[in-house]
Short mmCIF file of C-alpha atoms in Angstrom, two decimals:
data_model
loop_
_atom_site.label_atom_id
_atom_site.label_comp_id
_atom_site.label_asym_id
_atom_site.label_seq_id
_atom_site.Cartn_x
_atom_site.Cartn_y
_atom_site.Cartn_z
CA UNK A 1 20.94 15.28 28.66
CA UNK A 2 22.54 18.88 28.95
CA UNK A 3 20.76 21.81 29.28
CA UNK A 4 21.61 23.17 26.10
CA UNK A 5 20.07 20.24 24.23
CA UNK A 6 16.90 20.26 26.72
CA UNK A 7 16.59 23.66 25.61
CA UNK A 8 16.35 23.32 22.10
CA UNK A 9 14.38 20.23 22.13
CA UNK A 10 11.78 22.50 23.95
CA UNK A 11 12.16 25.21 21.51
CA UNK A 12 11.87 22.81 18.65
CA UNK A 13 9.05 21.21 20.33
CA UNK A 14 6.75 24.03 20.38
CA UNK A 15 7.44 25.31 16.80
CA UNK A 16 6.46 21.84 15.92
CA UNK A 17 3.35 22.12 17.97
CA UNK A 18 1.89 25.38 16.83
CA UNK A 19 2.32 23.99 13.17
CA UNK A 20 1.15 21.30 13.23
CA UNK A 21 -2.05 22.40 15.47
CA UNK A 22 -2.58 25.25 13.38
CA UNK A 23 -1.84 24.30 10.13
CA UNK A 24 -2.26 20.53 9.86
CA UNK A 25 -4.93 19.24 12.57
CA UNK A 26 -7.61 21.07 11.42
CA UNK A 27 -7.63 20.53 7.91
CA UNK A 28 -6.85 16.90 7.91
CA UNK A 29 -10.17 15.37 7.35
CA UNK A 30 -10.61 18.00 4.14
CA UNK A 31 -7.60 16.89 2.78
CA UNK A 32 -8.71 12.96 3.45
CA UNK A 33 -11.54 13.74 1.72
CA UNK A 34 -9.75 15.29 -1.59
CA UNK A 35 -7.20 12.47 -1.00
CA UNK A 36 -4.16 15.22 -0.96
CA UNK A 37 -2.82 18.30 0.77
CA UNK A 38 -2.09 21.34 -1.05
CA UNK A 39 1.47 21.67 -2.52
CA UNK A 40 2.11 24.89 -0.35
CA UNK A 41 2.52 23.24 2.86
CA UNK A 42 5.93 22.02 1.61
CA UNK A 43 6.87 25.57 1.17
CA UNK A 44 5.86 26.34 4.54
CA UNK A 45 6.93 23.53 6.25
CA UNK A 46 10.31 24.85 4.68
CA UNK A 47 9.96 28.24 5.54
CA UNK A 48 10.07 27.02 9.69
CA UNK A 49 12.96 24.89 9.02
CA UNK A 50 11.65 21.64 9.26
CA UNK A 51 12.01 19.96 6.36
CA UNK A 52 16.14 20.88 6.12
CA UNK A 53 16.31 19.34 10.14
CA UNK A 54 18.90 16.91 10.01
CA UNK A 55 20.38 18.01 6.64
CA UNK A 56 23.68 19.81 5.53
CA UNK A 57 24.21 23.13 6.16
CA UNK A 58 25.38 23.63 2.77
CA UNK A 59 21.98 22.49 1.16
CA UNK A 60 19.82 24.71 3.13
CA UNK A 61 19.60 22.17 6.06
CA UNK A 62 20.28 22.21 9.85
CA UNK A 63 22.06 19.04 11.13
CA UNK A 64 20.56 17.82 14.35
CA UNK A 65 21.37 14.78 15.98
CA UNK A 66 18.33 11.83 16.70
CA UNK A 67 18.00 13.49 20.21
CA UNK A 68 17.32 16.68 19.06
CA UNK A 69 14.80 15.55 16.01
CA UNK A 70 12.79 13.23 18.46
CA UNK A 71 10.84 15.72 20.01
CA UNK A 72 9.87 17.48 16.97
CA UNK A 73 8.82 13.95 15.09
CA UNK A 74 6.93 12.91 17.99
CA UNK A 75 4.74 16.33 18.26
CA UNK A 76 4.27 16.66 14.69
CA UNK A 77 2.21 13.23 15.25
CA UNK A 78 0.88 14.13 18.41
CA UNK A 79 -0.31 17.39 17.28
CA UNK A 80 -0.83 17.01 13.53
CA UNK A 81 -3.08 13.88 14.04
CA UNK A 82 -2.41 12.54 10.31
CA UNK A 83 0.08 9.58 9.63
CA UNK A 84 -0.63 10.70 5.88
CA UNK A 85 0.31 13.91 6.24
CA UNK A 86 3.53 13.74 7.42
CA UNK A 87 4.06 10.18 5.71
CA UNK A 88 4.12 12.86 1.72
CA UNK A 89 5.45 15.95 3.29
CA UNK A 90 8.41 14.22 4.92
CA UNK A 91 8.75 11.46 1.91
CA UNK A 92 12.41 13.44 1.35
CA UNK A 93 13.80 11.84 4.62
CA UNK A 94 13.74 8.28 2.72
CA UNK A 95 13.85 9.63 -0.61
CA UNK A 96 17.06 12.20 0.28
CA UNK A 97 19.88 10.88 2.38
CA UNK A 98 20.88 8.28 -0.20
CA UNK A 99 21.55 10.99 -2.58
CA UNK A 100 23.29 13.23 0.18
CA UNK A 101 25.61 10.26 1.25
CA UNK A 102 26.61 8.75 -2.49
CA UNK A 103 25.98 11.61 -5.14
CA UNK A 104 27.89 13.44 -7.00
CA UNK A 105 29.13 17.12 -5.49
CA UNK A 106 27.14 18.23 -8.73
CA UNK A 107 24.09 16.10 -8.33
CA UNK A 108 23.52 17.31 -4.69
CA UNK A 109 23.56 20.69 -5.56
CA UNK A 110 20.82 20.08 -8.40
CA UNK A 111 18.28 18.22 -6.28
CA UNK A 112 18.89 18.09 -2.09
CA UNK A 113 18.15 22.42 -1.97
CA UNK A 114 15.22 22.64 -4.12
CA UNK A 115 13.89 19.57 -2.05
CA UNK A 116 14.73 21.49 1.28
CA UNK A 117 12.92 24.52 0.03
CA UNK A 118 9.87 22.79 -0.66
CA UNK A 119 10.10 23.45 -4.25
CA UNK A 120 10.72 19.89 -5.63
CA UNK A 121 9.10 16.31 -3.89
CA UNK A 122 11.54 13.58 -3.25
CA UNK A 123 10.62 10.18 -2.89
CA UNK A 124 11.53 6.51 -2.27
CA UNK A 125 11.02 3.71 -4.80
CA UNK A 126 12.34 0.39 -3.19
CA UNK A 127 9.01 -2.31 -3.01
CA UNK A 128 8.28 -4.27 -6.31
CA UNK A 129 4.97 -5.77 -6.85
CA UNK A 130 6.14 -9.58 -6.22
CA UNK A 131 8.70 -8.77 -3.98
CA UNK A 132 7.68 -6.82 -0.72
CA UNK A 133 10.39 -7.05 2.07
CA UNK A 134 12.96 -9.30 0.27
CA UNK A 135 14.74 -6.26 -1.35
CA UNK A 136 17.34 -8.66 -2.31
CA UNK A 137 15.11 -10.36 -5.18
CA UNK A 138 14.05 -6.95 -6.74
CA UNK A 139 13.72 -7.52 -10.91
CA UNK A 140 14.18 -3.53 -11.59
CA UNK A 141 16.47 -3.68 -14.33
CA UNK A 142 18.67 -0.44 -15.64
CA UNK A 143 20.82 -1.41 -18.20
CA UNK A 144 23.51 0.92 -19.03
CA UNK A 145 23.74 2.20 -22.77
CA UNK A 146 26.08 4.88 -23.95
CA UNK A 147 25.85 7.22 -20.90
CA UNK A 148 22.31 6.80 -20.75
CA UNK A 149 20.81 3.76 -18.46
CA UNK A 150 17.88 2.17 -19.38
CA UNK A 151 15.16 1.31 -16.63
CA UNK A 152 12.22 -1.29 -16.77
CA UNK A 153 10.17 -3.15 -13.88
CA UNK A 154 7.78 -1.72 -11.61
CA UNK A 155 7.61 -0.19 -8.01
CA UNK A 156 4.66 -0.12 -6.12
CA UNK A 157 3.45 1.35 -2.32
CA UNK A 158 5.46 4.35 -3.06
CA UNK A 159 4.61 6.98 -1.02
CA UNK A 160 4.23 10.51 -3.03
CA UNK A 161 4.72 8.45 -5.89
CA UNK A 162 1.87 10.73 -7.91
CA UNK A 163 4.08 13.77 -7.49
CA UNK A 164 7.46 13.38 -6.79
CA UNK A 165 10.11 15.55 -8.72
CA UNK A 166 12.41 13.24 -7.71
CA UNK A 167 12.55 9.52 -7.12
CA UNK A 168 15.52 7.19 -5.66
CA UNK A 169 14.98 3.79 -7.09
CA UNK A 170 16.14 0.31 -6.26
CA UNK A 171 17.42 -1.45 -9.62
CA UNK A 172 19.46 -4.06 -10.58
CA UNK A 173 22.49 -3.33 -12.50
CA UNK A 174 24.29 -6.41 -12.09
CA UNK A 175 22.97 -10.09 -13.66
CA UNK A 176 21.20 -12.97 -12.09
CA UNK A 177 19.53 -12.17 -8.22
CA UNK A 178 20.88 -11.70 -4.76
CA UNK A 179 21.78 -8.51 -3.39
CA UNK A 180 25.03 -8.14 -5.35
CA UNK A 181 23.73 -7.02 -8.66
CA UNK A 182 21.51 -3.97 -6.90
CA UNK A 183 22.44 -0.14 -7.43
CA UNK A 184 20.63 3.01 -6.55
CA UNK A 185 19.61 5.72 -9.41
CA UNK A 186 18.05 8.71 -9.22
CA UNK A 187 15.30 9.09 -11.40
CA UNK A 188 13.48 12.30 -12.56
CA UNK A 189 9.66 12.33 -12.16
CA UNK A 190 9.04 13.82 -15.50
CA UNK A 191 11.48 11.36 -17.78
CA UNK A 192 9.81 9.88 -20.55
CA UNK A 193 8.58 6.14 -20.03
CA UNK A 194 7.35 6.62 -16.21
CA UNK A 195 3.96 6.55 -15.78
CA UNK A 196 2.25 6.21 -12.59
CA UNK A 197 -1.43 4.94 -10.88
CA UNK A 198 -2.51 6.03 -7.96
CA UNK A 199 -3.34 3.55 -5.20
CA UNK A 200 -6.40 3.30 -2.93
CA UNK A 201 -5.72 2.98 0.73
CA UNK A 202 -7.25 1.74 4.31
CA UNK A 203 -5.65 4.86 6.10
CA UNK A 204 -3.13 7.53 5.18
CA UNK A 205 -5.59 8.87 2.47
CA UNK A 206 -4.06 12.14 1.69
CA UNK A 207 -0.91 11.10 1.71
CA UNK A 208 -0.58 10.23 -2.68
CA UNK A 209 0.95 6.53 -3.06
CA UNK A 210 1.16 4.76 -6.58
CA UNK A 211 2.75 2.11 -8.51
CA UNK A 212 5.24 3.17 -10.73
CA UNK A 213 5.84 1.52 -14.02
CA UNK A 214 8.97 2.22 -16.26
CA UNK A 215 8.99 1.38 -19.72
CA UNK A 216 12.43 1.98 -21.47
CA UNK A 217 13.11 5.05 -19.26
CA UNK A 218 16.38 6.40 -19.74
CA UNK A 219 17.95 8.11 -17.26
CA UNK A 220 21.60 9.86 -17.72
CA UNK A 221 24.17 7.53 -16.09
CA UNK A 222 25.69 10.39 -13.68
CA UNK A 223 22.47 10.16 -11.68
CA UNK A 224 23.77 6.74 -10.21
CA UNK A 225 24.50 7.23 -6.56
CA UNK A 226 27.67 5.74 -6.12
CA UNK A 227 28.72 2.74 -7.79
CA UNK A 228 27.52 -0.10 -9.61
CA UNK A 229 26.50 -3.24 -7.10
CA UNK A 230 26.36 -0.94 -3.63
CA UNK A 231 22.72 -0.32 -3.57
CA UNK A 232 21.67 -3.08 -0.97
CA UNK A 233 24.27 -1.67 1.55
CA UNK A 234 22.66 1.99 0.90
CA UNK A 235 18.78 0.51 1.09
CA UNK A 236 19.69 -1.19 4.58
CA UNK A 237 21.59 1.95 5.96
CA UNK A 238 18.68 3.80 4.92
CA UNK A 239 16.56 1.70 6.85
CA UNK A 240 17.69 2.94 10.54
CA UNK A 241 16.50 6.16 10.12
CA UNK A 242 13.17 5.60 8.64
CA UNK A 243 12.42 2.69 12.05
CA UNK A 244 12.92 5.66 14.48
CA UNK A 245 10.75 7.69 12.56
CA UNK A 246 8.46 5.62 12.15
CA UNK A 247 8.62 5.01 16.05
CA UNK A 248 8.60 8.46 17.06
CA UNK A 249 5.69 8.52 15.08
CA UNK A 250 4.08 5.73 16.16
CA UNK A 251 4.20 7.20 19.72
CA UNK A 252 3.08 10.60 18.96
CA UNK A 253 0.16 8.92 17.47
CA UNK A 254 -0.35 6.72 20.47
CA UNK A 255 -0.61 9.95 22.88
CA UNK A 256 -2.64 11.91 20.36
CA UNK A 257 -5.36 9.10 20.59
CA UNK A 258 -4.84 9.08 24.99
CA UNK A 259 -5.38 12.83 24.46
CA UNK A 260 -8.74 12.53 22.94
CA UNK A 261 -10.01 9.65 24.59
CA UNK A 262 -8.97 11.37 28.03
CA UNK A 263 -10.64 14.57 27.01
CA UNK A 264 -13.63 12.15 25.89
CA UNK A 265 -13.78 10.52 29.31
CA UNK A 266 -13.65 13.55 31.26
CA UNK A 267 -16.80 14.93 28.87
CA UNK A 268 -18.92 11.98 28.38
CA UNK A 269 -21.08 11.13 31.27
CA UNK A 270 -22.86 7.25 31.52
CA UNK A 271 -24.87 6.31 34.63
CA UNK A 272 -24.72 9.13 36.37
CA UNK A 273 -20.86 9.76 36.47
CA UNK A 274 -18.06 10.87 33.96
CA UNK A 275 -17.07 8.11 31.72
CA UNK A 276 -13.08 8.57 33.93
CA UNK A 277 -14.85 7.77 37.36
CA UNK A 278 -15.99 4.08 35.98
CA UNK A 279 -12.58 2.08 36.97
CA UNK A 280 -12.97 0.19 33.65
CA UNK A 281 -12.52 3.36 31.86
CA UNK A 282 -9.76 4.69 33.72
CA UNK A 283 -7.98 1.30 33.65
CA UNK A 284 -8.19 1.24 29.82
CA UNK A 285 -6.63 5.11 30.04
CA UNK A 286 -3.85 4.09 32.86
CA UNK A 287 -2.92 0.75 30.44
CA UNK A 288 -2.55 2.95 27.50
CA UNK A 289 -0.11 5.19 29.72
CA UNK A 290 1.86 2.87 30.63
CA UNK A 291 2.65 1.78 27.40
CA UNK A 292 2.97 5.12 25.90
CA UNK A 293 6.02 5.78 28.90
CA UNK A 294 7.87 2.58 27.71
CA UNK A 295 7.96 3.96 24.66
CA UNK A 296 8.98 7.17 25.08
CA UNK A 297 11.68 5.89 27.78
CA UNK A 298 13.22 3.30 24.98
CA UNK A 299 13.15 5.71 22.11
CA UNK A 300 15.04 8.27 23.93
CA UNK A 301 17.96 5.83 24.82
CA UNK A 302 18.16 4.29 21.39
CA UNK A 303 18.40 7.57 19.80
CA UNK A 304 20.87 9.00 22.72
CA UNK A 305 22.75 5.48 21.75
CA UNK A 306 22.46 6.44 17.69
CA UNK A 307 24.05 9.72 18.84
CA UNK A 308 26.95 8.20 20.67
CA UNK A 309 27.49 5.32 17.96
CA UNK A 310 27.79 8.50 15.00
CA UNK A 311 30.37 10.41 17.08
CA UNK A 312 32.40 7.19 17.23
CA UNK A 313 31.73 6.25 13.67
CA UNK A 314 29.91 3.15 14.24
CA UNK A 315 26.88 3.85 12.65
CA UNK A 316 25.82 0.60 11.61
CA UNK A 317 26.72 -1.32 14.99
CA UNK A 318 24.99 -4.66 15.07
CA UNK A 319 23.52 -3.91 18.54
CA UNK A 320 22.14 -0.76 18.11
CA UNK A 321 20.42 -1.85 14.74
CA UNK A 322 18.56 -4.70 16.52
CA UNK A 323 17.93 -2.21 19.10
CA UNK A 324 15.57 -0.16 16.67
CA UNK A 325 13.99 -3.17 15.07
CA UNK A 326 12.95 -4.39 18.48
CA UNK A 327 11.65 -0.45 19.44
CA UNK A 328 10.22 -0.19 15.83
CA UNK A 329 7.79 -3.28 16.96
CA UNK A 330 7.36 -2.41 20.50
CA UNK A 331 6.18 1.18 19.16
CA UNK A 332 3.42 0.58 16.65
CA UNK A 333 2.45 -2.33 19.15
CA UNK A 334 2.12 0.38 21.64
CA UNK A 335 0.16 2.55 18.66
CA UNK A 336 -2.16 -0.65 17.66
CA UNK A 337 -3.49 -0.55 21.50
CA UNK A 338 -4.09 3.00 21.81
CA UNK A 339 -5.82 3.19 18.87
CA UNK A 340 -8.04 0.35 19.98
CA UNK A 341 -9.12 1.35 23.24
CA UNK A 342 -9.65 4.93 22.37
CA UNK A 343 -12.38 3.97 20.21
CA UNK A 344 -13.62 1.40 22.40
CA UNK A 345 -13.82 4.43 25.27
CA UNK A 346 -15.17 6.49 22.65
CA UNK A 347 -18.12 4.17 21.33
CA UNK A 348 -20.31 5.12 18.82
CA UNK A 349 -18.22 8.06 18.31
CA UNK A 350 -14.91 6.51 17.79
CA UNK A 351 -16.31 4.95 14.63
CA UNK A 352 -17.49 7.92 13.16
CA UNK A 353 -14.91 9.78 10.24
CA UNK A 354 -13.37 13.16 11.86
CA UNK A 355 -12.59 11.46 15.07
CA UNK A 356 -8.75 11.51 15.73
CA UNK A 357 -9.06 7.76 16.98
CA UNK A 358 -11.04 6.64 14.55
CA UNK A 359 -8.25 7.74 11.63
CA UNK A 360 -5.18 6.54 13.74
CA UNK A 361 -7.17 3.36 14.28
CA UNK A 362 -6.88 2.90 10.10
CA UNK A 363 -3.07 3.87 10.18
CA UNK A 364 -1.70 1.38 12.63
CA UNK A 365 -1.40 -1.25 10.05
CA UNK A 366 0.56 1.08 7.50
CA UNK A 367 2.79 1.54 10.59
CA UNK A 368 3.23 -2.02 11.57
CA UNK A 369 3.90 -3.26 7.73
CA UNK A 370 5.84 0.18 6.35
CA UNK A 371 9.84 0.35 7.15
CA UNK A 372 10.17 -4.16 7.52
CA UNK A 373 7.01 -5.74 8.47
CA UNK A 374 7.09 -7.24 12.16
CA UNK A 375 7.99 -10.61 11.52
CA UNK A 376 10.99 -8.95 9.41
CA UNK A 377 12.19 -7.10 11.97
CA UNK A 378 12.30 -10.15 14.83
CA UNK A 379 14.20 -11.68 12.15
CA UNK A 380 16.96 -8.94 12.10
CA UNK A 381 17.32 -8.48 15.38
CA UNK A 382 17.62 -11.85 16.06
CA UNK A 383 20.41 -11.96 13.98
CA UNK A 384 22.15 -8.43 14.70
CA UNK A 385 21.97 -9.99 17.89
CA UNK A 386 24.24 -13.20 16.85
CA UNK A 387 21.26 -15.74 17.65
CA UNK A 388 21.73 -17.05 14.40
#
C-alpha cells in the first residue's frame, strides 16, 4: 500500500470514528427503542462526505476505490455499534449503483444527488415472499402499457422499505420464469398503488424494513434501468459490493464486541482476580483475536484484488467473485463467535439490553442470511471456482 493511500485511509478512518462515536453509539439503544433514527442523520452523514464515498463526482460523490472505503466501513461498525443503523442510512449503496451504472443521463441527475445529499432515501427491493435467494424465480410482474409500466407482486425484507423516496425493484418484464425475463425499474416511493407494512425484527430494530405490496402501480417507462431482460446480470453485479460490506461490517462488529468484553475483563473482578488473569477468560479474548486478524488480513487482499481487477476491467472475474463469497462467510462466522463469547465473558450482563454484545449478538443472523445466505454462497464459489 503507498503512503498516499495509508494516509487517507487514516484520515478517513478517524472522521468515521468521531461520527460514529459521537453521533451514533450513544443514541443507539433510544433509537432501538423508537424502532428508527431521526431523518437528520442522513443530512449529516452527507454533510462529512460519507454517504457520496464511492460515488461520481458529478453527483455530489467522491470515488474511492474498496481499499480506501474499507477502513471507513469497518469503523463505522466498530465505533457506531448498530448493524441497524448503518444497514437504513447506507440502504443507497444497494439501492444506488444500479441506477448510476444503467440510467438514463436524465434519470441520474433526478435521483443519485438528492440521495447523496441526504435529502431523498434510496432503497433495494429484490426478495419476494416465496422466493428468498433464488432471484431467478421472482413473480414481480411490470407490464408495459403506453409509456407507462404496470407493476404487481410483492417484495418483502426490504430494508428502509417504510421510507424510501426511491426504490430499485426486481420485476419481470419478460414471460414464463428463469432469469431471462427479469428487468430493473425504478420505482418512486410515493406512486399510487404501493403500500407498505412494517416488519418486526430479532436485531437491527431501528433500522425500518417492510414488505412492499404493489397493486397496479404505474410507473413511467423511462425509469427502466437499461433494457428489457438485463436485470439478473445487474442484481448479481450488485451483489459484490454489498458481500464486502457486509464483511467489513461484520468485522467491525466482531472488534466492537472484543472491545467491550476486553474492557469488561479488565473491570470485572471474580475470585479475587480480574476476570483477564483467569486463562479461560483470556483464552476466549486471544481466540476471538485471532479470528478477528484473519479477517481483517483477507478483506484487505480481496479488496486490494477488487482494485486491481477494476483498473483492468475485469470486474466480474470468476475468481475474485468466489473470493468474496468465501470472505463474506468466513466474516460473519468470525462475527457469530465474537458475539458469543463476549456475552459469555460478560455473564449476566451480556444479556441485559444496552450492552454492545448483547445487540451484536441479535444481528449476526441478519448478517449471515442478508447479501446470499451461507449455503448460497458455498454454492457460488464452488462454481466461480469451476468445481462444477
Amino acid at each position: 500500500m503507498n503512503a498516499e493511500l495509508a494516509a487517507d485511509r487514516q484520515v478517513l478512518a478517524d472522521l468515521v470514528r468521531r461520527f460514529a462515536g459521537d453521533e451514533i453509539a450513544p443514541n443507539v439503544q433510544a433509537w432501538d427503542d423508537a424502532g428508527e433514527f431521526p431523518r437528520g442523520l442522513y443530512a449529516r452523514a452527507a454533510e462529512l462526505g460519507l454517504l457520496g464515498l464511492g460515488y461520481p463526482e458529478e453527483f455530489g460523490g467522491t470515488p474511492a476505490s474498496y481499499s480506501l472505503k474499507l477502513p471507513a466501513w469497518v469503523a463505522l461498525a466498530r465505533h457506531g455499534k448498530s448493524g441497524g443503523v448503518l444497514a437504513s442510512l447506507f440502504s443507497h449503496n444497494i439501492g444506488l449503483p444500479p441506477v448510476v451504472l444503467h440510467a438514463s443521463d436524465a434519470l441520474r441527475r433526478e435521483v443519485v444527488s438528492p440521495v447523496l445529499r441526504g435529502e431523498k432515501i434510496a432503497a433495494l427491493a429484490i426478495t419476494e415472499p416465496g422466493g428468498g435467494s433464488d432471484v431467478a424465480a421472482l413473480r414481480t410482474t411490470a407490464r408495459l402499457d403506453g409509456d407507462h409500466y404496470v407493476v404487481n407482486g410483492e417484495k418483502t425484507f426490504i430494508t428502509s422499505g417504510m421510507r424510501a423516496d426511491w426504490i430499485t425493484v426486481a420485476v419481470r418484464t419478460g414471460e414464463g420464469r428463469g432469469a431471462g425475463g427479469i428487468s430493473m425499474l425504478l420505482v418512486p416511493g410515493d406512486a399510487p398503488g404501493l403500500t407498505r407494512t412494517r416488519l418486526s425484527k430479532m436485531g437491527w430494530l431501528c433500522s425500518d424494513t417492510a414488505t412492499l405490496h404493489f397493486d397496479n402501480v404505474r410507473v413511467p417507462a423511462r425509469y427502466l434501468l437499461g433494457h428489457e431482460g438485463e436485470g439478473f446480470r445487474m442484481i448479481m453485479g450488485n451483489f459484490n459490493g454489498e458481500r464486502i460490506g457486509l464483511a467489513a461490517g461484520a468485522l467491525g462488529f466482531s472488534q466492537a464486541c472484543l472491545d467491550e468484553a476486553l474492557a469488561w475483563a479488565r473491570e470485572r473482578n471474580a475470585f479475587g482476580a480480574a476476570l483477564v488473569e483467569h486463562q479461560a477468560v483470556r483464552h476466549k479474548l486471544v481466540d476471538m483475536q485471532m479470528r478477528i486478524a484473519s479477517t481483517e488480513a483477507w478483506i484487505e487482499a480481496v479488496s486490494a484484488e477488487g482494485d486491481a481487477l477494476e483498473a483492468a476491467g475485469r470486474h466480474n472475474a470468476p475468481e475474485w467473485v468466489a473470493q468474496i463469497c468465501l470472505l463474506k462467510n468466513h466474516a460473519t462466522q468470525t462475527m457469530q463467535f465474537c458475539a458469543d463469547q463476549a456475552v459469555q465473558i460478560l455473564g449476566g450482563m451480556g444479556f441485559m439490553r444496552g450492552t454492545v454484545s448483547e445487540r451484536i449478538y441479535r444481528e449476526v443472523k441478519v448478517m449471515m442470511i442478508g447479501g446470499g445466505a451461507e449455503e448460497i454462497m458455498k454454492e457460488l464459489a464452488a462454481r466461480q471456482m469451476g468445481w462444477l
